[in-house]
Coordinates of C-alpha atoms in Angstrom, one line a residue:
M1 CA 0.0 0.0 0.0
L2 CA 1.3 3.4 -1.0
F3 CA 1.5 6.2 1.6
S4 CA 0.8 9.8 0.8
V5 CA 3.6 12.2 1.8
N6 CA 1.2 14.1 4.0
A7 CA -0.2 11.0 5.7
T8 CA 0.3 10.9 9.5
P9 CA 2.0 7.7 10.8
R10 CA 0.1 5.7 13.3
S11 CA 2.9 6.2 15.8
A12 CA 2.5 10.0 15.6
W13 CA 2.3 11.9 18.9
S14 CA 0.0 14.7 19.7
P15 CA 1.5 18.0 20.9
Q16 CA -0.4 17.6 24.1
A17 CA 1.1 14.2 24.8
L18 CA 4.6 15.5 24.3
V19 CA 3.8 18.4 26.8
V20 CA 2.6 15.8 29.4
L21 CA 5.7 13.7 29.0
C22 CA 8.0 16.8 29.2
A23 CA 6.1 18.0 32.3
L24 CA 6.6 14.6 34.0
W25 CA 10.3 14.5 33.1
C26 CA 10.8 18.0 34.5
A27 CA 8.8 17.2 37.6
G28 CA 10.7 13.9 38.2
P29 CA 14.4 13.8 37.2
G30 CA 14.4 17.6 36.5
N31 CA 13.7 18.3 40.2
W32 CA 16.2 15.9 41.7
P33 CA 17.6 18.6 44.1
L34 CA 14.1 19.2 45.5
W35 CA 13.5 15.4 46.1
R36 CA 16.9 15.0 47.6
H37 CA 16.3 17.9 50.0
L38 CA 12.8 16.8 50.8
M39 CA 14.1 13.3 51.9
T40 CA 16.4 14.9 54.4
L41 CA 13.7 16.8 56.3
P42 CA 12.7 15.4 59.7
E43 CA 9.1 16.3 59.3
V44 CA 8.4 13.8 56.6
T45 CA 9.3 10.1 57.4
G46 CA 7.9 6.6 57.0
S47 CA 4.9 6.0 54.8
R48 CA 4.2 9.7 54.5
L49 CA 7.3 10.3 52.4
P50 CA 6.5 8.4 49.2
V51 CA 2.9 9.7 49.3
L52 CA 4.2 13.3 49.6
L53 CA 6.8 12.8 46.9
L54 CA 4.3 11.3 44.5
S55 CA 1.7 14.0 45.1
M56 CA 4.2 16.9 44.9
G57 CA 5.7 15.4 41.7
L58 CA 2.3 15.0 40.0
G59 CA 1.2 18.4 41.2
I60 CA 4.3 20.0 39.7
A61 CA 3.8 18.1 36.5
G62 CA 0.2 19.3 36.4
V63 CA 1.0 23.0 36.9
T64 CA 3.9 22.7 34.3
A65 CA 1.6 21.1 31.7
A66 CA -1.1 23.7 32.4
L67 CA 1.4 26.5 31.8
L68 CA 2.7 25.0 28.6
A69 CA -0.7 23.9 27.2
P70 CA -1.6 27.2 25.4
L71 CA 1.5 26.8 23.3
A72 CA 1.0 23.1 22.5
W73 CA 0.8 23.6 18.7
P74 CA 2.7 21.4 16.2
R75 CA 5.0 24.2 15.0
L76 CA 5.8 25.5 18.5
V77 CA 5.8 22.4 20.7
K78 CA 9.3 21.0 20.0
P79 CA 11.2 24.3 20.2
L80 CA 9.2 25.2 23.3
L81 CA 9.8 21.9 25.1
S82 CA 13.5 22.0 24.2
F83 CA 13.8 25.4 25.8
V84 CA 12.0 24.1 28.9
L85 CA 14.2 21.1 29.2
L86 CA 17.4 23.2 29.0
C87 CA 16.0 25.7 31.6
T88 CA 15.1 22.8 33.9
A89 CA 18.5 21.1 33.5
A90 CA 20.4 24.3 34.2
S91 CA 18.3 25.2 37.2
A92 CA 18.7 21.7 38.6
H93 CA 22.5 21.8 38.1
F94 CA 22.9 25.1 40.1
I95 CA 20.5 24.2 42.8
G96 CA 21.8 20.7 43.2
S97 CA 25.5 21.6 42.9
Y98 CA 25.7 24.8 45.0
G99 CA 22.6 24.7 47.2
V100 CA 21.4 28.1 45.9
V101 CA 17.8 28.9 45.2
L102 CA 16.5 30.8 42.2
D103 CA 14.5 33.4 43.9
P104 CA 13.9 36.9 42.4
T105 CA 16.9 38.4 44.1
M106 CA 19.2 35.7 42.7
M107 CA 17.7 36.3 39.3
V108 CA 18.4 40.0 39.6
N109 CA 21.9 39.2 40.4
A110 CA 22.2 36.9 37.4
L111 CA 20.8 39.5 35.1
Q112 CA 23.4 42.0 36.3
T113 CA 26.4 39.7 36.2
D114 CA 29.1 39.9 33.5
G115 CA 30.8 37.4 31.2
R116 CA 33.7 36.8 33.6
E117 CA 31.4 35.6 36.4
V118 CA 29.4 33.5 34.0
R119 CA 32.6 31.8 32.7
D120 CA 33.5 30.6 36.2
L121 CA 30.2 28.8 36.4
L122 CA 30.6 26.9 33.1
G123 CA 32.4 23.6 32.8
L124 CA 32.1 19.9 32.4
P125 CA 29.7 19.4 35.4
L126 CA 27.2 21.8 33.8
L127 CA 27.7 20.1 30.4
G128 CA 27.0 16.8 32.1
S129 CA 23.8 18.0 33.6
L130 CA 22.6 19.5 30.4
A131 CA 23.4 16.3 28.5
S132 CA 21.6 14.0 30.9
L133 CA 18.6 16.1 31.8
A134 CA 18.1 18.0 28.5
L135 CA 20.0 16.8 25.5
L136 CA 19.0 13.1 25.7
P137 CA 15.2 13.8 26.1
M138 CA 15.5 16.5 23.4
A139 CA 17.0 14.0 21.0
W140 CA 14.0 11.6 21.7
L141 CA 11.6 14.5 21.3
W142 CA 12.8 15.6 17.9
L143 CA 12.6 12.1 16.5
R144 CA 8.9 11.8 17.3
P145 CA 6.5 12.3 14.4
L146 CA 3.7 14.8 15.2
H147 CA 0.0 14.4 14.8
R148 CA -1.4 17.6 13.4
P149 CA -5.1 18.1 14.3
G150 CA -7.3 20.9 13.0
A151 CA -7.2 24.3 14.6
W152 CA -10.5 23.9 16.6
R153 CA -9.6 20.3 17.8
G154 CA -6.1 21.5 18.8
L155 CA -7.5 24.5 20.7
A156 CA -10.0 22.2 22.5
S157 CA -7.2 19.8 23.4
N158 CA -5.0 22.6 24.7
V159 CA -7.8 24.0 26.9
G160 CA -8.6 20.5 28.1
L161 CA -4.9 19.9 29.0
M162 CA -4.7 23.3 30.8
L163 CA -7.8 22.6 32.9
G164 CA -6.8 19.0 33.6
G165 CA -3.4 20.0 34.8
L166 CA -4.8 22.7 37.1
A167 CA -7.4 20.3 38.4
L168 CA -4.8 17.6 39.1
A169 CA -2.6 20.0 40.9
A170 CA -5.5 21.5 43.0
G171 CA -6.7 18.1 43.9
L172 CA -3.3 16.8 45.1
I173 CA -2.7 20.0 47.0
Y174 CA -6.0 19.6 48.8
A175 CA -5.3 16.0 49.6
T176 CA -1.9 16.7 51.2
F177 CA -2.6 20.3 52.3
A178 CA -1.6 19.7 55.9
D179 CA 1.9 18.4 55.1
L180 CA 2.5 20.8 52.2
S181 CA 1.5 23.9 54.2
S182 CA 3.7 22.9 57.1
L183 CA 6.7 22.2 54.8
M184 CA 6.3 25.5 52.9
R185 CA 5.9 27.5 56.2
N186 CA 8.9 25.9 57.9
H187 CA 11.1 25.7 54.8
T188 CA 10.2 28.8 52.8
A189 CA 13.3 28.5 50.5
M190 CA 12.0 25.1 49.2
R191 CA 9.4 26.9 47.0
Y192 CA 12.2 28.3 44.9
M193 CA 13.6 24.9 44.3
I194 CA 10.7 23.8 42.1
S195 CA 11.9 23.7 38.5
P196 CA 11.1 25.1 36.0
I197 CA 8.2 27.0 37.6
N198 CA 10.4 28.8 40.2
G199 CA 12.7 30.1 37.4
W200 CA 9.8 31.5 35.4
Y201 CA 8.3 33.2 38.4
S202 CA 11.6 34.6 39.7
L203 CA 12.6 35.8 36.2
A204 CA 9.3 37.6 35.8
R205 CA 9.7 39.3 39.2
A206 CA 13.4 40.2 38.5
T207 CA 12.5 41.7 35.1
T208 CA 9.8 43.8 36.8
R209 CA 12.2 44.9 39.5
S210 CA 14.9 45.8 36.9
N211 CA 12.3 47.9 35.0
Q212 CA 11.3 49.7 38.1
A213 CA 14.9 50.3 39.1
Q214 CA 15.5 52.2 35.9
P215 CA 12.9 55.1 36.1
S216 CA 12.7 57.7 33.4
T217 CA 13.0 60.4 36.0
P218 CA 16.2 61.1 38.1
P219 CA 16.3 59.7 41.6
A220 CA 14.8 61.7 44.4
P221 CA 17.4 64.2 45.8
V222 CA 19.1 63.5 49.1
G223 CA 21.4 65.7 51.1
R224 CA 21.4 68.7 48.8
D225 CA 22.1 70.8 51.9
A226 CA 25.4 69.0 52.6
T227 CA 28.4 71.1 53.6
L228 CA 31.8 70.3 55.1
A229 CA 32.6 71.3 58.7
A230 CA 35.8 73.2 59.3
R231 CA 38.8 70.9 60.1
H232 CA 41.6 71.6 62.5
P233 CA 44.2 71.6 61.0
D234 CA 42.7 72.5 57.7
V235 CA 43.9 69.4 55.8
P236 CA 41.6 67.8 53.2
P237 CA 40.4 64.3 53.9
L238 CA 41.4 61.3 51.7
L239 CA 39.2 58.4 52.5
V240 CA 39.5 55.1 50.7
L241 CA 36.4 53.0 51.0
V242 CA 37.0 49.4 49.9
V243 CA 33.9 47.4 49.1
G244 CA 34.8 43.8 49.5
E245 CA 33.2 40.9 47.6
T246 CA 32.0 37.7 49.2
A247 CA 34.1 38.0 52.3
R248 CA 32.8 36.3 55.5
A249 CA 33.9 37.8 58.8
D250 CA 34.7 34.5 60.5
H251 CA 37.6 33.8 58.1
F252 CA 39.5 37.0 59.2
A253 CA 42.3 36.4 61.7
L254 CA 41.5 39.8 63.1
N255 CA 38.2 38.4 64.2
G256 CA 39.6 35.4 65.9
Y257 CA 39.9 32.9 63.0
G258 CA 42.5 30.3 63.7
R259 CA 44.5 30.8 60.4
P260 CA 46.8 33.7 59.6
T261 CA 44.6 35.2 56.9
N262 CA 45.6 38.8 57.9
P263 CA 49.4 38.8 58.2
G264 CA 49.7 42.4 57.1
L265 CA 46.7 44.0 58.8
S266 CA 47.6 42.3 62.1
K267 CA 50.7 44.4 62.3
L268 CA 48.8 47.7 61.8
P269 CA 46.7 49.7 64.2
V270 CA 43.4 48.8 62.6
V271 CA 40.0 48.3 64.3
S272 CA 38.1 45.2 63.1
F273 CA 34.4 45.1 64.0
S274 CA 33.4 41.5 64.5
D275 CA 29.6 41.6 64.6
V276 CA 28.4 43.2 61.3
T277 CA 25.4 42.1 59.3
S278 CA 24.9 42.7 55.6
C279 CA 21.9 44.3 53.8
G280 CA 21.5 41.2 51.6
T281 CA 23.1 38.0 50.4
S282 CA 24.1 39.1 46.9
T283 CA 25.8 42.0 45.4
A284 CA 22.7 43.2 43.5
A285 CA 20.8 43.3 46.8
S286 CA 23.5 44.6 49.2
L287 CA 25.3 47.2 47.2
P288 CA 22.5 49.7 46.6
C289 CA 21.2 49.1 50.1
M290 CA 24.5 49.7 51.9
F291 CA 25.1 53.0 50.1
S292 CA 21.5 54.2 50.8
L293 CA 20.9 56.5 53.7
L294 CA 17.5 54.8 54.4
G295 CA 18.6 51.6 56.1
R296 CA 17.5 48.1 55.0
D297 CA 13.9 48.2 56.0
R298 CA 13.1 51.6 54.5
F299 CA 15.2 50.9 51.4
E300 CA 13.2 47.8 50.5
A301 CA 9.9 49.7 51.1
Q302 CA 10.8 52.8 49.1
K303 CA 8.6 53.6 46.1
Q304 CA 11.0 55.9 44.2
P305 CA 14.8 55.4 44.1
Q306 CA 16.8 58.0 45.9
E307 CA 20.3 59.4 45.6
N308 CA 22.9 57.6 47.6
L309 CA 25.9 58.3 49.8
L310 CA 28.1 59.1 46.8
D311 CA 25.7 61.8 45.7
V312 CA 25.6 63.4 49.1
L313 CA 29.4 63.4 49.3
Q314 CA 29.5 65.2 45.9
H315 CA 26.8 67.6 47.1
A316 CA 29.2 68.5 49.9
G317 CA 31.9 69.5 47.4
L318 CA 34.1 66.4 47.8
A319 CA 35.7 64.7 44.8
V320 CA 34.4 61.1 44.5
L321 CA 35.8 58.3 42.3
W322 CA 34.4 54.8 42.0
L323 CA 37.0 52.3 40.7
D324 CA 35.6 48.9 39.8
N325 CA 37.2 45.5 39.5
Q326 CA 33.8 43.7 39.5
S327 CA 30.6 43.6 37.5
G328 CA 29.8 47.3 38.0
C329 CA 28.4 49.6 40.6
K330 CA 24.7 48.7 40.1
G331 CA 23.9 52.3 39.2
L332 CA 25.5 53.8 42.3
C333 CA 28.3 55.6 40.5
D334 CA 26.4 56.9 37.5
R335 CA 26.5 60.5 38.7
V336 CA 30.1 60.5 40.0
H337 CA 33.5 59.9 38.4
H338 CA 34.0 56.2 37.7
A339 CA 36.4 53.8 35.9
M340 CA 37.3 50.2 35.6
A341 CA 40.5 48.9 37.1
S342 CA 41.4 47.3 33.7
D343 CA 41.2 50.7 32.0
P344 CA 44.7 52.4 31.9
A345 CA 44.9 55.4 34.2
P346 CA 45.8 58.5 32.2
G347 CA 49.6 59.1 32.4
A348 CA 50.3 55.9 34.4
P349 CA 53.0 53.5 33.4
P350 CA 51.9 50.2 31.7
M351 CA 50.2 47.6 33.9
P352 CA 52.7 45.1 35.3
P353 CA 52.6 41.7 33.4
G354 CA 50.2 39.2 34.9
L355 CA 48.1 41.7 36.8
C356 CA 45.4 41.7 34.2
Q357 CA 44.4 38.9 31.8
P358 CA 43.6 39.2 28.1
N359 CA 39.9 38.6 28.9
G360 CA 39.9 41.8 31.0
E361 CA 39.9 40.1 34.4
C362 CA 42.4 41.6 36.8
F363 CA 43.7 40.8 40.2
D364 CA 42.6 43.3 42.8
M365 CA 46.0 44.9 43.1
A366 CA 45.2 46.5 39.7
L367 CA 43.0 48.8 41.7
L368 CA 46.2 50.4 43.1
H369 CA 48.0 50.8 39.8
G370 CA 48.0 54.4 38.6
L371 CA 46.0 55.5 41.7
D372 CA 48.1 58.7 42.0
Q373 CA 47.3 59.6 38.4
R374 CA 43.6 58.9 38.9
L375 CA 43.7 61.1 42.0
A376 CA 45.3 63.9 40.0
Q377 CA 42.6 63.7 37.3
L378 CA 39.8 64.6 39.7
P379 CA 38.6 68.2 39.5
A380 CA 41.1 70.5 41.4
E381 CA 38.4 72.5 43.2
Q382 CA 36.7 69.4 44.6
R383 CA 40.0 67.7 45.3
A384 CA 41.1 70.7 47.4
R385 CA 38.1 70.0 49.7
G386 CA 38.8 66.3 50.0
V387 CA 38.6 63.0 48.1
V388 CA 36.7 59.7 48.6
L389 CA 37.9 56.8 46.6
V390 CA 35.6 53.8 46.4
L391 CA 37.4 50.6 45.3
H392 CA 35.1 47.7 44.4
Q393 CA 36.9 44.4 44.6
M394 CA 36.7 41.1 42.9
G395 CA 37.6 39.9 46.3
S396 CA 36.6 36.3 47.0
H397 CA 34.0 35.9 44.3
G398 CA 33.2 32.2 43.7
P399 CA 33.1 29.6 42.6
A400 CA 36.6 30.0 41.1
Y401 CA 38.2 31.1 44.4
H402 CA 41.6 29.9 43.1
L403 CA 41.5 32.6 40.4
R404 CA 41.3 35.4 43.0
S405 CA 44.9 35.2 44.2
P406 CA 48.1 35.0 42.2
A407 CA 50.3 31.9 42.2
N408 CA 53.0 33.5 44.4
L409 CA 50.5 34.6 47.1
K410 CA 48.8 31.3 48.1
P411 CA 49.9 30.5 51.7
F412 CA 47.3 27.7 52.1
Q413 CA 47.8 24.5 50.2
P414 CA 46.5 22.4 48.5
E415 CA 43.7 24.4 47.1
C416 CA 40.6 23.5 45.1
T417 CA 40.9 24.5 41.5
S418 CA 37.5 23.3 40.3
T419 CA 34.2 25.2 40.1
A420 CA 32.3 22.0 41.0
L421 CA 32.7 22.9 44.7
Q422 CA 30.7 19.9 45.9
H423 CA 33.4 17.6 44.5
C424 CA 36.3 19.4 46.1
D425 CA 37.9 18.2 49.3
A426 CA 36.5 20.3 52.0
Q427 CA 39.8 21.6 53.3
A428 CA 41.1 22.3 49.8
L429 CA 38.0 24.4 49.2
V430 CA 38.6 26.4 52.4
N431 CA 42.3 26.8 51.4
A432 CA 41.3 28.4 48.1
Y433 CA 38.8 30.7 49.8
D434 CA 41.3 31.6 52.6
N435 CA 43.9 32.4 49.9
S436 CA 41.5 35.0 48.5
I437 CA 41.1 36.5 52.0
A438 CA 44.9 36.6 52.4
Y439 CA 45.1 38.5 49.1
T440 CA 42.5 41.0 50.3
D441 CA 44.8 41.5 53.3
E442 CA 47.7 42.2 50.9
L443 CA 45.6 44.8 49.1
L444 CA 44.5 46.5 52.2
T445 CA 48.0 46.5 53.7
S446 CA 49.3 48.1 50.5
L447 CA 46.6 50.7 50.5
V448 CA 47.5 51.7 54.0
G449 CA 51.1 52.1 52.8
W450 CA 49.9 54.3 49.9
L451 CA 47.8 56.4 52.3
Q452 CA 50.7 56.9 54.8
H453 CA 52.7 58.5 52.0
K454 CA 49.8 61.0 51.4
A455 CA 50.3 62.6 54.9
P456 CA 50.7 65.4 55.8
A457 CA 49.2 66.9 52.6
W458 CA 46.1 64.8 53.3
S459 CA 44.2 63.5 56.3
P460 CA 44.0 59.8 55.2
G461 CA 41.9 56.9 56.3
L462 CA 40.7 53.5 55.2
L463 CA 37.4 51.7 55.6
Y464 CA 36.8 48.2 54.4
V465 CA 33.5 46.3 54.4
S466 CA 32.2 43.4 52.4
D467 CA 28.9 43.3 50.6
H468 CA 27.9 39.8 51.8
G469 CA 29.4 36.5 53.0
E470 CA 29.6 33.0 51.5
S471 CA 28.7 29.4 52.2
L472 CA 31.5 26.9 51.9
G473 CA 29.6 23.7 52.0
E474 CA 28.1 24.0 55.4
N475 CA 24.7 22.1 55.3
N476 CA 25.5 21.4 51.6
L477 CA 25.2 25.1 50.8
Y478 CA 27.7 26.8 48.5
L479 CA 28.1 30.4 47.2
H480 CA 25.5 33.0 48.3
G481 CA 22.2 34.5 47.4
M482 CA 19.9 32.5 49.7
P483 CA 16.6 34.4 50.6
Y484 CA 17.6 36.8 53.4
S485 CA 15.0 35.4 55.9
V486 CA 16.5 31.9 55.7
A487 CA 20.1 32.6 54.7
P488 CA 22.7 31.2 57.1
K489 CA 24.9 33.5 59.1
A490 CA 27.9 32.7 56.8
Q491 CA 26.2 34.6 54.0
K492 CA 25.3 37.7 56.2
H493 CA 28.2 38.0 58.6
V494 CA 30.7 40.4 57.0
P495 CA 34.0 42.1 58.0
L496 CA 34.3 45.8 58.6
I497 CA 37.8 47.2 59.2
T498 CA 39.0 50.8 59.7
W499 CA 42.4 52.4 59.8
W500 CA 42.8 55.8 61.4
P501 CA 46.3 57.4 61.6
T502 CA 46.8 59.5 64.7
A503 CA 46.7 62.8 62.8
T504 CA 43.3 61.9 61.2
A505 CA 41.9 60.8 64.5
R506 CA 43.1 64.1 66.1
A507 CA 41.6 66.2 63.2
T508 CA 38.2 64.5 63.5
G509 CA 38.1 64.2 67.3
M510 CA 38.2 60.4 67.2
N511 CA 39.1 58.5 70.4
L512 CA 40.7 55.3 69.0
E513 CA 40.8 53.5 72.3
C514 CA 37.1 54.0 72.7
L515 CA 36.6 52.6 69.2
R516 CA 38.7 49.5 69.9
A517 CA 36.6 48.9 73.1
R518 CA 33.5 48.9 71.0
R519 CA 34.7 46.5 68.2
Q520 CA 32.2 43.9 69.3
Q521 CA 29.1 46.1 69.1
P522 CA 26.4 44.8 66.8
L523 CA 26.4 46.7 63.6
S524 CA 25.0 46.4 60.1
H525 CA 25.2 47.9 56.6
D526 CA 22.7 50.5 57.9
H527 CA 25.5 52.2 59.7
L528 CA 27.8 52.6 56.7
A529 CA 26.5 55.8 55.0
H530 CA 26.1 57.7 58.2
S531 CA 29.4 56.6 59.6
V532 CA 31.2 57.9 56.4
L533 CA 29.3 61.2 56.6
G534 CA 30.4 61.5 60.3
W535 CA 34.0 60.5 59.5
L536 CA 34.2 63.2 56.8
Q537 CA 32.3 65.7 58.9
V538 CA 29.6 66.3 56.4
R539 CA 26.7 68.3 57.7
T540 CA 23.3 67.5 56.3
A541 CA 19.8 67.0 57.6
A542 CA 20.0 63.5 56.1
Y543 CA 22.7 62.5 58.6
Q544 CA 21.5 60.3 61.4
P545 CA 24.0 60.4 64.3
E546 CA 22.4 57.2 65.9
Q547 CA 23.5 55.3 62.8
D548 CA 27.1 56.6 62.9
L549 CA 29.2 53.9 64.5
F550 CA 32.0 56.4 65.2
A551 CA 29.7 59.0 66.9
P552 CA 30.0 57.6 70.5
C553 CA 33.8 57.9 70.3
R554 CA 34.0 61.3 68.7
K555 CA 34.6 64.6 70.5
P556 CA 34.8 68.0 68.9
P557 CA 38.4 68.8 67.9
E558 CA 40.2 71.5 69.8
P559 CA 40.7 74.6 67.6
G560 CA 44.3 75.1 66.6
S561 CA 45.3 71.6 67.8
P562 CA 48.4 70.3 65.9

């Protein structure tokens, strides 16, 4: 019997059947991190576990099928399901490998990252996940012949699939409501482990936030009344504010860590505050918040973006420069002078070999190269009043911790050189991370040396604080970015270090012994902006003395004091 070329083989599959199979695959193997996590929870044991696993799996499949049903048309279904499989596989890889969750904040961070950070996350483990969870089922999918129903029959099938999927999910939720509601209430991060639904939801929220964060009108003015108080002696301040990346306070020897991660700073009269909490658990969340004058709670509740600390310093007449060795300033430096560390400083000698790579990634010591020339390029009138240099580090950014320190500055060996952190020896992983902390110590120590040479023409000072911490495998968590309410202390406990030379302390009325005695006081990123304003003696109605960590140890300087 002869076949027509347009005949449909008996083995042809309907688009709706392919959607159902894809939904089941995503809900089952595609959610393996969720099932692994669920089986470790003490609330679900015995005969309840398989019942809950089955009902949750079918419920996830039902919702996924319902969401895909409107697009279950012959010409769309295979490309659509291929995309879904790739998204599910990538999501499962990052959740399962690093213990992160893809909530809206993490998605914002992902949207604002750059190629260098993305490169560190790529490798054979990711390829293996994509091959097993996406490419194999995609190959099967594309080999299936498709049944092509008429338009009305296809529409009816799609509507039926959507309603059926929702009905299945609703029924299973109702049947296991007591267990599910308890789990979601006690383990709120678990809802962001459901792939691919969590990714779609979080991406939509992140996109909305990004659009809201880029208003057509300028940010609301803050501190336009800012002025500088008279200094005695009349020497302009030179404050270097170093914004660390992914540094956790409990890995600093200055805070009692048992390894010599701060060999340089330990020899200097610095003050390290040991109980500091971050604004967020990612750069995208923390950076704008810590430079705001609102504090975390008011910052998250604000309806219109406001100017930040850098704007207020500029309003006061100070010269401000943001120098970046990371993925950017998240909009903070748009209205002040800014540059990348990889960009040559005007008039500076060539960058030493090995400090920057051909791909544009630099070690943090590149922040210091040409710093004199960058300082000289700032407007002379503002420079005469004082300068604030903000240096944004690459710091300890993971997962490629071994790339954050040069080969000749790695005191802790052996170190993990893989980005598949879950496969690294635990001590080797800590060694790689601690080497990055030791390199930050090298940077800060060198900065102190540079600042010391600026006296007596300047009144120098250094303030270092990290944007957030990092998980290094504790409770099978890696990296950062967990929802703030459930994030471990390791992702929120950050270092804050200050260096005041005697002349600067005298000029600002700072009692350094008082400051050292208060090094264990509870602090947060809420204190940063107001502490900087107080340090630089900026007078503005926006300044809140109760949020100035230095205020309790400051007395008015004596006129004419040397």
